[in-house]
Amino acid sequence: MVKMITKDVLIGELLRMDPSIAAILMASGMHCVGCPSAQMESLEEAAMVHMMDCDQLVDRINEYLATKEEA
């Protein structure tokens, strides 16, 4: 069972969980996922810096994880 992520998860933790999530973040406009300082930011902090809706991003990532688990 894949754990549901929240906006409090760190970017680095998220990418260690599933490196493919980088593509979702980048497609959403968050191109700094490889930056060392981004690794210690929460998804909420990173979304705020990039003026993104964090709830939508969390939903998109959780949908991806749920779909991956079903496969």
Short mmCIF file of C-alpha atoms in Angstrom, two decimals:
data_model
loop_
_atom_site.label_atom_id
_atom_site.label_comp_id
_atom_site.label_asym_id
_atom_site.label_seq_id
_atom_site.Cartn_x
_atom_site.Cartn_y
_atom_site.Cartn_z
CA MET A 1 0.00 0.00 0.00
CA VAL A 2 1.42 3.37 -1.04
CA LYS A 3 1.36 6.07 1.58
CA MET A 4 -0.69 9.15 0.75
CA ILE A 5 1.45 12.22 0.72
CA THR A 6 0.59 15.51 2.39
CA LYS A 7 1.79 19.04 1.81
CA ASP A 8 4.22 18.60 4.72
CA VAL A 9 6.35 15.98 2.93
CA LEU A 10 9.84 17.19 2.00
CA ILE A 11 10.69 17.35 -1.69
CA GLY A 12 13.75 15.15 -1.09
CA GLU A 13 11.67 12.52 0.71
CA LEU A 14 9.08 12.62 -2.06
CA LEU A 15 11.71 12.04 -4.75
CA ARG A 16 13.32 9.21 -2.79
CA MET A 17 9.88 7.62 -2.48
CA ASP A 18 9.41 7.73 -6.27
CA PRO A 19 11.85 9.58 -8.56
CA SER A 20 9.16 9.67 -11.28
CA ILE A 21 7.31 12.30 -9.24
CA ALA A 22 9.95 14.79 -10.46
CA ALA A 23 8.18 14.77 -13.83
CA ILE A 24 4.89 15.78 -12.17
CA LEU A 25 6.58 18.59 -10.26
CA MET A 26 8.39 19.84 -13.35
CA ALA A 27 5.27 19.68 -15.51
CA SER A 28 3.54 21.79 -12.87
CA GLY A 29 6.21 24.48 -13.15
CA MET A 30 8.50 23.45 -10.31
CA HIS A 31 11.77 23.16 -12.24
CA CYS A 32 14.09 23.36 -9.25
CA VAL A 33 13.50 19.82 -7.95
CA GLY A 34 17.19 18.98 -8.39
CA CYS A 35 18.37 22.01 -6.43
CA PRO A 36 20.02 21.00 -3.13
CA SER A 37 18.04 23.56 -1.14
CA ALA A 38 14.75 22.30 -2.61
CA GLN A 39 15.41 18.87 -1.11
CA MET A 40 14.77 20.24 2.38
CA GLU A 41 11.64 22.23 1.49
CA SER A 42 8.19 20.88 2.12
CA LEU A 43 5.87 20.52 -0.82
CA GLU A 44 3.84 23.38 0.66
CA GLU A 45 6.88 25.68 0.94
CA ALA A 46 7.97 24.92 -2.62
CA ALA A 47 4.46 25.47 -3.95
CA MET A 48 4.25 28.81 -2.16
CA VAL A 49 7.56 29.98 -3.67
CA HIS A 50 6.32 29.00 -7.15
CA MET A 51 2.85 30.46 -6.56
CA MET A 52 1.16 27.08 -7.09
CA ASP A 53 -1.93 25.58 -5.53
CA CYS A 54 -0.41 23.04 -3.16
CA ASP A 55 -3.67 21.13 -2.69
CA GLN A 56 -3.96 20.55 -6.44
CA LEU A 57 -0.35 19.38 -6.56
CA VAL A 58 -0.88 17.00 -3.64
CA ASP A 59 -3.99 15.62 -5.35
CA ARG A 60 -2.12 15.11 -8.63
CA ILE A 61 0.73 13.25 -6.91
CA ASN A 62 -1.64 11.09 -4.86
CA GLU A 63 -3.62 10.23 -8.01
CA TYR A 64 -0.38 9.19 -9.70
CA LEU A 65 0.63 7.04 -6.72
CA ALA A 66 -2.84 5.40 -6.58
CA THR A 67 -2.77 4.66 -10.31
CA LYS A 68 0.73 3.21 -10.02
CA GLU A 69 -0.38 0.95 -7.18
CA GLU A 70 -3.32 -0.35 -9.22
CA ALA A 71 -1.03 -1.39 -12.08
#
